[in-house]
Amino acid sequence: MNVRPLLRRLPAVLVAGAAVGVWYLISMVVLAEDRRFLFPPPHDVVREGFLDGDNRAELLDALLLSAQVASLGLLISAAGAIAMAILMSQARWLERSLFPYFVVLQVTPILALVPLFGFWWGYGFSTRVLVCVIIAFFPILTSTLFGIRSADASYHDLFRLQNAGRLTRLWKLQLPAALPHIFTGLRIAAGMSVVGAIVGDFFFRQGQPGIGVLIDLYQSRLQSEQLLAAVLLSSLLGVLVFWFFGWLARIVVGGWHESADEPGVKG
Amino acid sequence: MTVADADEAAPVSGTGPVLSLGAVEKRFPDGTRALDPVDLDVAAGEFVSVVGPSGCGKTTLLRIAAGLAEPSAGAVAARADRLGYVFQDPTLLPWRSVRTNVELFGELRGVPRAERRKRADAALELVGLTDFAGHRPRALSGGMRMRVSLARSLSLRPELFLLDEPFGSLDEITRERLDDDLLRLFAAERFAAVFVTHSVLEAVYLSTRVVVMSPRPGRICGEFTVPFGYPRGEGLRYDPELNRIAAEVSACMRAAAQ
Ligand SMILES: Nc1ncnc2c1ncn2[C@@H]1O[C@H](COP(=O)(O)OP(=O)(O)O)[C@@H](O)[C@H]1O
Ligand SMILES: [Mg+2]
């Protein structure tokens, strides 16, 4: 068996162990017993949050909903942003006329828009998805556009030598060259979409609760074990999404582009 | 016209040069005068090398010959349907295998898949890379990548083959080996070639004719015929007659630089 991959993960595992150690230290030593509820030790969080059947079901249902919101939002955003980037790359005037407004949308704090959306369309599933779509759009748009433009002039010459037209160049040169950049954009957008789904929840108290709703609820009820469990699950969701796109990028462009080599695991 | 039916077509012959540049000038929009009037005819079976200091307009000249750039004045006539072009860099598509990189030109010209695969494999054999057909470019050395780039053009069976300092960035041993490969291919295929280099010795060793360009704005300030036949081989590099011609070419270049 090859132990080198395991050895490479060792530092990260040690850090995780140290973090749990510090956690125990704070809960059990720094905090007096009457204040321990502020930061309960890991085993309490696991018992209350994950081993208790009802609590676990509540958490996992909420997590699933948030995951659905985030992934559907990302999917729609990716389709729209990639299509928009392709159109913009083919027609400068389109980029000139629309890009400034995508920047405006990007710099407007999305959470400031949530109440407005809720006011217009209610606080249902589709409004939650819309928040994620908007949040994820810009990074995918810019990275795709950048990727499409990344093919060197000499490569365009190569195609023009045999009289290849714009669409041939787009399909056989610019889009393949853009793929690694698109994946970088997707990875960033996916993380933002998860955050959008969870933070957006704070505004969506009606309907089926997402994990953000639970976080809000546990906090108001001082259920700190479950609160911590919900926070851990939220970051787990983010990590899973991040890993998924790293894995996908390695499958698709790993054979030819070094960007897909996982950072921190090189050599 | 595709490579497939090009075989049936008569080879370019007798009726005038394959490439003809008449008083071609180039001025860039920023005012740079890259080429003063240049006249250059290249016939089938001729291997013409262009030497000159860097920045004198050699790349510009090739790009105009290939139709990648428009001359500011003058006339360009290329009687070649199948045009090979090797850039200074290999310009391989990193996501494609060596074989599908070599297939690219045929693919863009609509050559049927089976036919262009056959051509690609034949071209890869010519440059000695059959065993690497399935590899990605990034697994190859610089010299091998340049060979793939050669094979990509060869797969078209070019009538006119333009090469822009193709081996300039390689080490000497690799460069000499690729020069010999190119000689072998030229002896077999007898395309019309324009080969840009800054190495005088390489130019004389490869060519039927060497053209010297002046510093910018480039114009032709000397022409030398190299009287050796083909095939040529290794031993010729140290031939006194060849070195005498090389010395003359160098002297011409130095005189032009003054
Ligand atoms: N697109 C361009 N715009 C302005 N100047 C250019 C452009 N391309 C090349 N030049 C200039 O034209 C001259 C000739 O360039 P080039 O043909 O590349 O020279 P060489 O290949 O002989 O080194 C150089 O001085 C270069 O800076
Ligand atoms: Mg050049």
Coordinates of C-alpha atoms and ligand atoms in Angstrom, one line a residue:
Chain A
M1 CA 0.0 0.0 0.0
N2 CA 1.2 3.5 -0.8
V3 CA 1.4 5.6 2.3
R4 CA 2.6 8.8 0.7
P5 CA -0.9 10.2 0.0
L6 CA -1.7 9.5 3.7
L7 CA 1.5 11.2 4.8
R8 CA 0.6 14.2 2.8
R9 CA -2.7 14.5 4.6
L10 CA -1.1 14.1 8.0
P11 CA -0.4 17.8 8.7
A12 CA -4.0 18.7 8.0
V13 CA -5.2 15.8 10.2
L14 CA -2.9 17.0 13.0
V15 CA -4.3 20.5 12.8
A16 CA -7.8 19.1 13.1
G17 CA -6.7 17.1 16.2
A18 CA -5.2 20.2 17.7
A19 CA -8.4 22.2 17.0
V20 CA -10.5 19.7 18.9
G21 CA -7.9 19.8 21.7
V22 CA -8.2 23.6 21.9
W23 CA -12.0 23.3 21.8
Y24 CA -11.9 21.0 24.8
L25 CA -9.5 23.3 26.6
I26 CA -11.8 26.2 26.2
S27 CA -15.0 24.4 27.1
M28 CA -13.6 22.4 30.0
V29 CA -10.8 24.5 31.5
V30 CA -11.2 28.1 30.4
L31 CA -15.0 28.3 30.9
A32 CA -16.5 27.8 34.3
E33 CA -19.2 25.2 34.5
D34 CA -22.0 27.8 34.7
R35 CA -20.8 29.4 31.5
R36 CA -20.0 26.2 29.6
F37 CA -23.2 26.4 27.7
L38 CA -21.6 29.2 25.6
F39 CA -19.2 26.7 24.1
P40 CA -20.1 23.1 24.9
P41 CA -17.4 20.5 24.4
P42 CA -17.3 18.3 21.2
H43 CA -18.9 15.2 22.7
D44 CA -21.9 17.2 23.8
V45 CA -22.3 18.6 20.4
V46 CA -22.1 15.2 18.8
R47 CA -24.5 13.7 21.3
E48 CA -27.2 16.4 21.0
G49 CA -26.7 17.3 17.4
F50 CA -25.9 14.1 15.7
L51 CA -26.8 11.1 17.9
D52 CA -30.2 12.3 19.0
G53 CA -32.5 10.9 16.2
D54 CA -35.0 13.8 16.1
N55 CA -32.4 16.5 16.2
R56 CA -30.4 14.8 13.6
A57 CA -33.3 14.4 11.3
E58 CA -34.2 18.1 11.7
L59 CA -30.6 19.1 10.9
L60 CA -30.2 16.8 7.9
D61 CA -33.5 17.8 6.4
A62 CA -32.5 21.5 6.7
L63 CA -29.1 20.7 5.3
L64 CA -30.6 18.9 2.3
L65 CA -32.9 21.9 1.6
S66 CA -30.0 24.3 1.7
A67 CA -27.9 22.0 -0.5
Q68 CA -30.8 21.8 -3.0
V69 CA -31.2 25.6 -3.0
A70 CA -27.5 26.2 -3.4
S71 CA -26.9 23.6 -6.2
L72 CA -30.0 24.6 -8.2
G73 CA -29.0 28.2 -8.0
L74 CA -25.4 27.4 -9.0
L75 CA -26.7 25.3 -12.0
I76 CA -28.9 28.0 -13.3
S77 CA -26.3 30.6 -12.7
A78 CA -23.6 28.5 -14.5
A79 CA -25.8 28.0 -17.6
G80 CA -26.8 31.6 -17.7
A81 CA -23.3 33.1 -17.0
I82 CA -21.5 30.8 -19.5
A83 CA -24.0 31.5 -22.2
M84 CA -23.7 35.2 -21.5
A85 CA -19.9 35.1 -21.5
I86 CA -20.0 33.4 -24.9
L87 CA -22.4 35.9 -26.3
M88 CA -20.3 38.8 -24.9
S89 CA -17.1 37.3 -26.4
Q90 CA -18.7 37.3 -29.8
A91 CA -20.3 40.7 -29.7
R92 CA -18.3 43.5 -28.1
W93 CA -21.3 45.8 -28.1
L94 CA -23.1 43.4 -25.9
E95 CA -20.3 43.4 -23.4
R96 CA -20.0 47.1 -23.5
S97 CA -23.7 47.6 -22.9
L98 CA -24.3 44.9 -20.2
F99 CA -21.1 44.3 -18.3
P100 CA -21.3 47.5 -16.2
Y101 CA -24.7 46.4 -14.9
F102 CA -23.4 43.0 -13.9
V103 CA -20.8 44.9 -11.9
V104 CA -23.5 46.9 -10.3
L105 CA -25.4 43.8 -9.4
Q106 CA -22.3 42.2 -8.1
V107 CA -21.4 45.1 -5.8
T108 CA -24.9 45.6 -4.5
P109 CA -25.1 43.7 -1.2
I110 CA -27.3 40.9 -2.2
L111 CA -28.7 40.6 1.3
A112 CA -30.1 44.1 0.9
L113 CA -32.1 42.8 -2.0
V114 CA -33.5 39.8 -0.2
P115 CA -36.3 41.7 1.6
L116 CA -37.3 43.3 -1.7
F117 CA -37.4 39.9 -3.5
G118 CA -39.4 38.5 -0.6
F119 CA -41.8 41.4 -0.9
W120 CA -42.3 40.8 -4.6
W121 CA -42.3 37.0 -4.9
G122 CA -42.7 35.7 -1.4
Y123 CA -40.1 33.7 0.6
G124 CA -40.5 30.4 -1.2
F125 CA -38.0 28.0 -2.7
S126 CA -37.7 29.9 -5.9
T127 CA -36.8 33.2 -4.3
R128 CA -34.1 31.4 -2.2
V129 CA -32.7 29.9 -5.4
L130 CA -32.8 33.3 -7.1
V131 CA -30.5 34.7 -4.4
C132 CA -28.0 32.0 -5.1
V133 CA -28.3 32.6 -8.9
I134 CA -27.4 36.2 -8.5
I135 CA -24.6 35.6 -6.0
A136 CA -22.9 33.0 -8.2
F137 CA -23.4 34.7 -11.6
F138 CA -20.5 37.2 -11.6
P139 CA -17.6 35.0 -10.8
I140 CA -18.6 32.5 -13.5
L141 CA -19.2 35.2 -16.0
T142 CA -15.9 36.9 -15.5
S143 CA -13.8 33.8 -15.3
T144 CA -15.5 32.4 -18.5
L145 CA -15.0 35.6 -20.3
F146 CA -11.4 35.7 -19.2
G147 CA -10.9 32.1 -20.3
I148 CA -12.4 32.6 -23.7
R149 CA -10.0 35.5 -24.2
S150 CA -7.0 33.6 -22.9
A151 CA -6.1 31.9 -26.2
D152 CA -3.0 33.5 -27.6
A153 CA -3.0 35.4 -30.9
S154 CA -0.7 32.8 -32.4
Y155 CA -3.3 30.1 -31.8
H156 CA -5.9 32.2 -33.6
D157 CA -3.4 32.5 -36.4
L158 CA -2.9 28.7 -36.4
F159 CA -6.7 28.3 -37.0
R160 CA -6.9 31.2 -39.5
L161 CA -4.1 29.6 -41.6
Q162 CA -6.7 27.0 -42.7
N163 CA -9.5 29.6 -42.9
A164 CA -11.3 28.6 -39.7
G165 CA -14.1 31.0 -38.9
R166 CA -15.1 32.5 -35.6
L167 CA -17.4 29.8 -34.6
T168 CA -14.9 27.1 -35.3
R169 CA -12.3 29.0 -33.3
L170 CA -14.8 29.5 -30.4
W171 CA -15.7 25.8 -30.4
K172 CA -12.3 24.2 -31.0
L173 CA -10.0 26.8 -29.5
Q174 CA -11.5 29.3 -27.1
L175 CA -13.9 27.2 -25.2
P176 CA -11.5 24.3 -24.5
A177 CA -8.9 26.9 -23.5
A178 CA -11.5 28.5 -21.2
L179 CA -12.4 25.3 -19.3
P180 CA -9.8 25.5 -16.5
H181 CA -10.8 29.1 -15.9
I182 CA -14.5 28.1 -15.9
F183 CA -13.8 25.5 -13.3
T184 CA -12.0 28.1 -11.1
G185 CA -15.1 30.3 -11.4
L186 CA -17.4 27.5 -10.6
R187 CA -15.5 26.6 -7.5
I188 CA -15.6 30.1 -6.2
A189 CA -19.3 30.5 -7.2
A190 CA -20.2 27.3 -5.6
G191 CA -18.8 28.4 -2.2
M192 CA -20.7 31.7 -2.6
S193 CA -23.9 29.9 -3.5
V194 CA -23.7 27.9 -0.3
V195 CA -23.2 31.0 1.7
G196 CA -26.0 32.6 -0.1
A197 CA -28.4 29.7 0.6
I198 CA -27.5 29.8 4.3
V199 CA -27.3 33.5 5.0
G200 CA -30.3 34.1 2.8
D201 CA -32.2 31.8 5.2
F202 CA -32.1 34.5 7.9
F203 CA -34.6 36.3 5.9
F204 CA -36.7 33.3 5.1
R205 CA -38.4 32.4 8.3
Q206 CA -41.6 31.1 6.7
G207 CA -41.8 27.7 5.0
Q208 CA -39.6 24.7 5.3
P209 CA -36.4 25.7 7.3
G210 CA -33.0 25.6 5.7
I211 CA -29.9 25.2 7.9
G212 CA -29.6 29.0 8.3
V213 CA -33.1 29.2 9.7
L214 CA -32.1 26.5 12.3
I215 CA -29.0 28.4 13.2
D216 CA -31.1 31.4 13.9
L217 CA -33.7 29.4 15.9
Y218 CA -31.1 27.5 18.0
Q219 CA -29.4 30.8 18.8
S220 CA -32.6 32.4 20.0
R221 CA -33.4 29.3 22.1
L222 CA -29.8 29.1 23.5
Q223 CA -29.5 25.5 22.2
S224 CA -25.8 25.8 21.8
E225 CA -25.0 22.1 21.2
Q226 CA -27.4 22.1 18.2
L227 CA -26.2 25.5 17.1
L228 CA -22.6 24.3 16.9
A229 CA -23.7 21.1 15.1
A230 CA -25.6 23.3 12.5
V231 CA -22.5 25.5 12.0
L232 CA -20.3 22.4 11.5
L233 CA -22.7 21.0 9.0
S234 CA -22.8 24.3 7.1
S235 CA -19.1 24.3 6.7
L236 CA -19.2 20.6 5.8
L237 CA -21.5 21.5 3.0
G238 CA -19.2 24.2 1.8
V239 CA -16.2 21.8 1.9
L240 CA -18.0 19.1 0.0
V241 CA -19.0 21.5 -2.8
F242 CA -15.4 22.8 -2.9
W243 CA -14.0 19.2 -3.1
F244 CA -16.6 18.2 -5.7
F245 CA -15.5 20.9 -8.1
G246 CA -11.8 20.2 -7.5
W247 CA -12.5 16.6 -8.3
L248 CA -14.5 17.4 -11.4
A249 CA -11.8 19.8 -12.7
R250 CA -9.2 17.1 -12.2
I251 CA -11.3 14.6 -14.2
V252 CA -12.0 17.1 -17.1
V253 CA -8.9 19.2 -17.4
G254 CA -6.4 17.4 -15.1
G255 CA -4.7 15.6 -18.0
W256 CA -3.5 18.8 -19.6
H257 CA -3.8 21.7 -17.3
E258 CA -1.8 22.1 -14.0
S259 CA -4.5 24.3 -12.4
A260 CA -6.3 21.1 -11.6
D261 CA -3.5 19.9 -9.4
E262 CA -4.8 20.2 -5.9
P263 CA -3.1 23.0 -4.0
G264 CA -1.1 21.9 -1.0
V265 CA -0.9 18.3 -2.2
K266 CA 1.6 18.9 -4.9
G267 CA 4.9 17.0 -5.3
Chain B
M1 CA -9.7 21.1 -52.0
T2 CA -8.9 18.4 -49.5
V3 CA -5.7 16.5 -49.0
A4 CA -7.4 13.4 -50.3
D5 CA -8.2 14.8 -53.7
A6 CA -5.1 16.9 -53.8
D7 CA -3.2 13.7 -54.4
E8 CA -4.9 13.3 -57.8
A9 CA -4.2 16.9 -58.7
A10 CA -1.1 17.7 -60.6
P11 CA 1.8 18.7 -58.4
V12 CA 2.8 22.3 -58.6
S13 CA 5.2 22.6 -61.4
G14 CA 6.7 24.6 -64.3
T15 CA 4.2 27.4 -64.5
G16 CA 5.9 30.0 -62.4
P17 CA 6.7 30.4 -58.7
V18 CA 4.7 28.9 -55.9
L19 CA 5.1 32.1 -53.9
S20 CA 5.7 35.5 -55.4
L21 CA 6.1 38.7 -53.4
G22 CA 6.3 41.9 -55.6
A23 CA 7.5 45.1 -53.9
V24 CA 5.8 44.1 -50.7
E25 CA 5.9 46.8 -48.0
K26 CA 4.6 46.9 -44.4
R27 CA 4.0 49.8 -42.2
F28 CA 2.2 49.2 -38.9
P29 CA -0.5 51.6 -37.7
D30 CA 1.9 52.9 -35.0
G31 CA 4.2 54.2 -37.8
T32 CA 6.8 51.3 -37.6
R33 CA 8.2 50.7 -41.0
A34 CA 8.8 46.9 -40.9
L35 CA 9.4 46.2 -44.6
D36 CA 10.7 48.3 -47.4
P37 CA 9.8 47.0 -50.8
V38 CA 10.7 43.3 -50.9
D39 CA 10.7 41.1 -54.0
L40 CA 10.9 37.4 -53.5
D41 CA 10.0 34.5 -55.8
V42 CA 10.1 30.9 -54.5
A43 CA 9.7 28.0 -57.0
A44 CA 8.6 24.5 -56.3
G45 CA 11.5 22.4 -55.0
E46 CA 13.3 25.5 -53.8
F47 CA 14.4 25.9 -50.2
V48 CA 14.9 29.6 -49.4
S49 CA 16.3 30.7 -46.1
V50 CA 15.9 34.2 -44.9
V51 CA 18.5 35.5 -42.5
G52 CA 18.7 38.9 -40.8
P53 CA 19.0 40.6 -37.4
S54 CA 16.1 40.3 -35.1
G55 CA 13.4 42.9 -35.6
C56 CA 14.2 43.3 -39.3
G57 CA 10.7 42.0 -40.4
K58 CA 11.3 38.3 -41.1
T59 CA 8.1 37.2 -39.2
T60 CA 6.2 40.0 -40.8
L61 CA 7.3 38.8 -44.2
L62 CA 6.2 35.2 -43.5
R63 CA 2.9 36.4 -42.1
I64 CA 2.2 38.3 -45.2
A65 CA 3.2 35.4 -47.4
A66 CA 0.7 33.2 -45.4
G67 CA -2.1 35.7 -45.7
L68 CA -2.1 36.3 -41.9
A69 CA -1.3 39.9 -42.5
E70 CA -2.0 42.4 -45.3
P71 CA 0.9 44.2 -47.0
S72 CA 0.7 48.0 -47.0
A73 CA 1.7 48.0 -50.6
G74 CA 2.8 45.5 -53.2
A75 CA 1.4 42.2 -54.4
V76 CA 1.3 38.7 -52.9
A77 CA 0.6 35.7 -55.0
A78 CA 0.7 32.2 -53.5
R79 CA -0.1 29.4 -55.9
A80 CA -0.3 26.9 -53.0
D81 CA -3.6 25.5 -51.8
R82 CA -1.9 23.5 -49.1
L83 CA 0.1 25.8 -46.9
G84 CA 2.3 24.6 -44.0
Y85 CA 3.4 27.0 -41.3
V86 CA 5.6 26.3 -38.4
F87 CA 5.6 29.1 -35.8
Q88 CA 8.4 30.1 -33.5
D89 CA 6.6 28.3 -30.7
P90 CA 5.1 24.8 -31.2
T91 CA 1.6 26.2 -30.6
L92 CA 0.1 22.8 -29.8
L93 CA -3.3 22.6 -28.2
P94 CA -2.6 21.2 -24.7
W95 CA -5.9 19.4 -24.4
R96 CA -5.4 17.4 -27.5
S97 CA -3.2 14.3 -27.9
V98 CA -0.2 14.5 -30.2
R99 CA -2.1 12.7 -32.9
T100 CA -5.2 14.9 -32.8
N101 CA -2.9 17.9 -32.8
V102 CA -1.4 16.7 -36.0
E103 CA -4.8 16.1 -37.4
L104 CA -5.9 19.7 -36.7
F105 CA -5.1 21.2 -40.1
G106 CA -6.9 18.4 -42.0
E107 CA -9.8 18.6 -39.6
L108 CA -10.2 22.4 -40.3
R109 CA -10.1 21.7 -44.0
G110 CA -12.8 19.1 -43.8
V111 CA -10.7 16.1 -44.6
P112 CA -12.7 12.9 -43.6
R113 CA -11.6 11.5 -40.3
A114 CA -10.2 8.2 -41.5
E115 CA -8.2 9.9 -44.2
R116 CA -6.7 12.6 -41.9
R117 CA -5.9 10.0 -39.2
K118 CA -3.9 8.1 -41.8
R119 CA -2.1 11.3 -42.8
A120 CA -1.4 12.2 -39.2
D121 CA 0.1 8.8 -38.5
A122 CA 2.2 8.9 -41.6
A123 CA 3.5 12.4 -40.6
L124 CA 4.2 11.3 -37.1
E125 CA 6.2 8.4 -38.5
L126 CA 8.2 10.8 -40.6
V127 CA 9.2 12.8 -37.6
G128 CA 9.8 9.7 -35.5
L129 CA 7.0 10.2 -32.9
T130 CA 4.8 7.2 -33.6
D131 CA 5.2 6.0 -30.1
F132 CA 4.0 9.3 -28.6
A133 CA 0.8 9.6 -30.7
G134 CA -1.4 9.2 -27.6
H135 CA 0.6 11.5 -25.3
R136 CA -0.4 15.0 -24.4
P137 CA 2.1 17.8 -25.5
R138 CA 3.0 18.5 -21.9
A139 CA 4.6 15.1 -21.6
L140 CA 7.0 15.9 -24.5
S141 CA 10.3 17.7 -24.5
G142 CA 10.8 21.0 -26.4
G143 CA 12.4 19.3 -29.4
M144 CA 9.6 16.7 -29.6
R145 CA 6.9 19.4 -29.5
M146 CA 8.6 21.2 -32.4
R147 CA 8.5 17.9 -34.3
V148 CA 4.8 17.6 -33.6
S149 CA 4.4 21.1 -35.0
L150 CA 6.4 20.0 -38.1
A151 CA 4.2 16.9 -38.5
R152 CA 1.1 19.0 -38.3
S153 CA 2.1 20.9 -41.4
L154 CA 3.5 17.8 -43.1
S155 CA 0.3 16.0 -42.7
L156 CA -1.2 18.5 -45.3
R157 CA 1.5 17.5 -47.8
P158 CA 2.2 21.3 -48.2
E159 CA 3.1 22.8 -51.5
L160 CA 4.4 25.8 -49.7
F161 CA 6.1 25.4 -46.3
L162 CA 6.8 28.5 -44.2
L163 CA 9.0 28.1 -41.1
D164 CA 9.6 30.9 -38.7
E165 CA 12.8 30.3 -36.6
P166 CA 11.4 26.9 -35.7
F167 CA 14.4 25.5 -33.9
G168 CA 15.7 28.8 -32.5
S169 CA 14.9 28.1 -28.9
L170 CA 16.3 24.5 -28.9
D171 CA 19.8 23.4 -27.8
E172 CA 22.4 22.8 -30.5
I173 CA 22.3 19.0 -30.6
T174 CA 18.5 18.9 -30.9
R175 CA 18.6 21.7 -33.5
E176 CA 21.1 19.9 -35.7
R177 CA 19.1 16.7 -35.5
L178 CA 15.9 18.5 -36.5
D179 CA 17.8 20.3 -39.3
D180 CA 18.7 16.8 -40.6
D181 CA 15.1 15.6 -40.2
L182 CA 13.9 18.6 -42.2
L183 CA 16.5 18.0 -45.0
R184 CA 15.3 14.4 -45.2
L185 CA 11.7 15.5 -45.4
F186 CA 12.5 18.1 -48.0
A187 CA 14.5 15.6 -50.1
A188 CA 11.4 13.3 -50.1
E189 CA 8.6 15.9 -50.5
R190 CA 10.2 18.7 -52.4
F191 CA 7.8 21.4 -51.3
A192 CA 8.7 25.0 -51.7
A193 CA 10.1 26.2 -48.4
V194 CA 10.8 29.6 -46.8
F195 CA 12.8 29.1 -43.7
V196 CA 13.5 32.0 -41.3
T197 CA 16.6 31.8 -39.1
H198 CA 19.2 33.9 -37.5
S199 CA 21.8 31.2 -37.9
V200 CA 23.8 31.7 -41.1
L201 CA 25.3 28.2 -41.0
E202 CA 21.9 26.6 -40.6
A203 CA 20.6 28.6 -43.5
V204 CA 23.4 27.6 -45.9
Y205 CA 23.3 23.9 -44.7
L206 CA 19.6 23.6 -45.5
S207 CA 18.9 25.8 -48.5
T208 CA 19.1 26.1 -52.2
R209 CA 19.2 29.8 -51.8
V210 CA 19.9 32.2 -48.9
V211 CA 18.4 35.7 -48.7
V212 CA 19.9 38.3 -46.4
M213 CA 17.7 41.0 -45.0
S214 CA 18.9 44.4 -43.8
P215 CA 18.0 45.8 -40.3
R216 CA 14.6 47.4 -40.1
P217 CA 13.1 48.5 -42.3
G218 CA 13.8 45.1 -43.8
R219 CA 14.7 44.8 -47.5
I220 CA 16.7 42.1 -49.3
C221 CA 20.3 43.2 -49.5
G222 CA 21.9 40.0 -50.7
E223 CA 21.2 36.6 -52.3
F224 CA 23.4 33.5 -52.4
T225 CA 22.8 30.3 -54.2
V226 CA 24.0 27.1 -52.5
P227 CA 25.1 24.7 -55.2
F228 CA 24.8 21.4 -53.2
G229 CA 22.2 18.8 -54.2
Y230 CA 19.9 16.7 -52.0
P231 CA 19.9 14.5 -50.0
R232 CA 22.4 16.3 -47.8
G233 CA 23.9 14.9 -44.7
E234 CA 25.8 15.5 -41.6
G235 CA 29.2 15.6 -43.3
L236 CA 28.3 18.7 -45.3
R237 CA 28.3 20.8 -42.2
Y238 CA 32.1 20.8 -42.2
D239 CA 32.5 21.2 -46.0
P240 CA 34.9 24.0 -46.8
E241 CA 32.8 25.2 -49.8
L242 CA 29.7 25.4 -47.6
N243 CA 31.7 27.3 -44.9
R244 CA 33.0 29.7 -47.5
I245 CA 29.5 30.6 -48.6
A246 CA 28.5 31.0 -45.0
A247 CA 31.4 33.4 -44.5
E248 CA 30.2 35.4 -47.5
V249 CA 26.6 35.5 -46.1
S250 CA 27.9 36.7 -42.7
A251 CA 30.0 39.4 -44.3
C252 CA 26.9 40.6 -46.2
M253 CA 24.9 40.7 -43.0
R254 CA 27.6 42.6 -41.2
A255 CA 27.9 45.1 -44.1
A256 CA 24.1 45.7 -44.0
A257 CA 24.2 46.3 -40.3
Q258 CA 26.6 49.2 -40.7
Ligands
LIG1 N1 1.6 44.5 -34.8 C1 2.7 45.3 -34.8 N2 2.6 46.6 -34.6 C2 3.7 47.4 -34.6 N3 5.0 47.0 -34.8 C3 5.1 45.7 -35.1 C4 4.0 44.8 -35.1 N4 4.5 43.5 -35.3 C5 5.9 43.7 -35.5 N5 6.2 45.0 -35.3 C6 7.6 45.6 -35.5 O1 8.0 45.3 -36.8 C7 9.4 45.0 -36.8 C8 9.6 43.6 -37.4 O2 9.1 42.6 -36.6 P1 9.2 41.1 -36.9 O3 8.7 40.8 -38.3 O4 8.6 40.3 -35.9 O5 10.8 40.9 -36.9 P2 11.7 39.6 -36.9 O6 10.8 38.4 -37.0 O7 12.7 39.8 -38.0 O8 12.4 39.6 -35.6 C9 9.8 45.0 -35.3 O9 10.5 46.2 -35.0 C10 8.6 44.9 -34.5 O10 8.7 45.5 -33.3
MG2 MG 10.4 36.8 -35.7

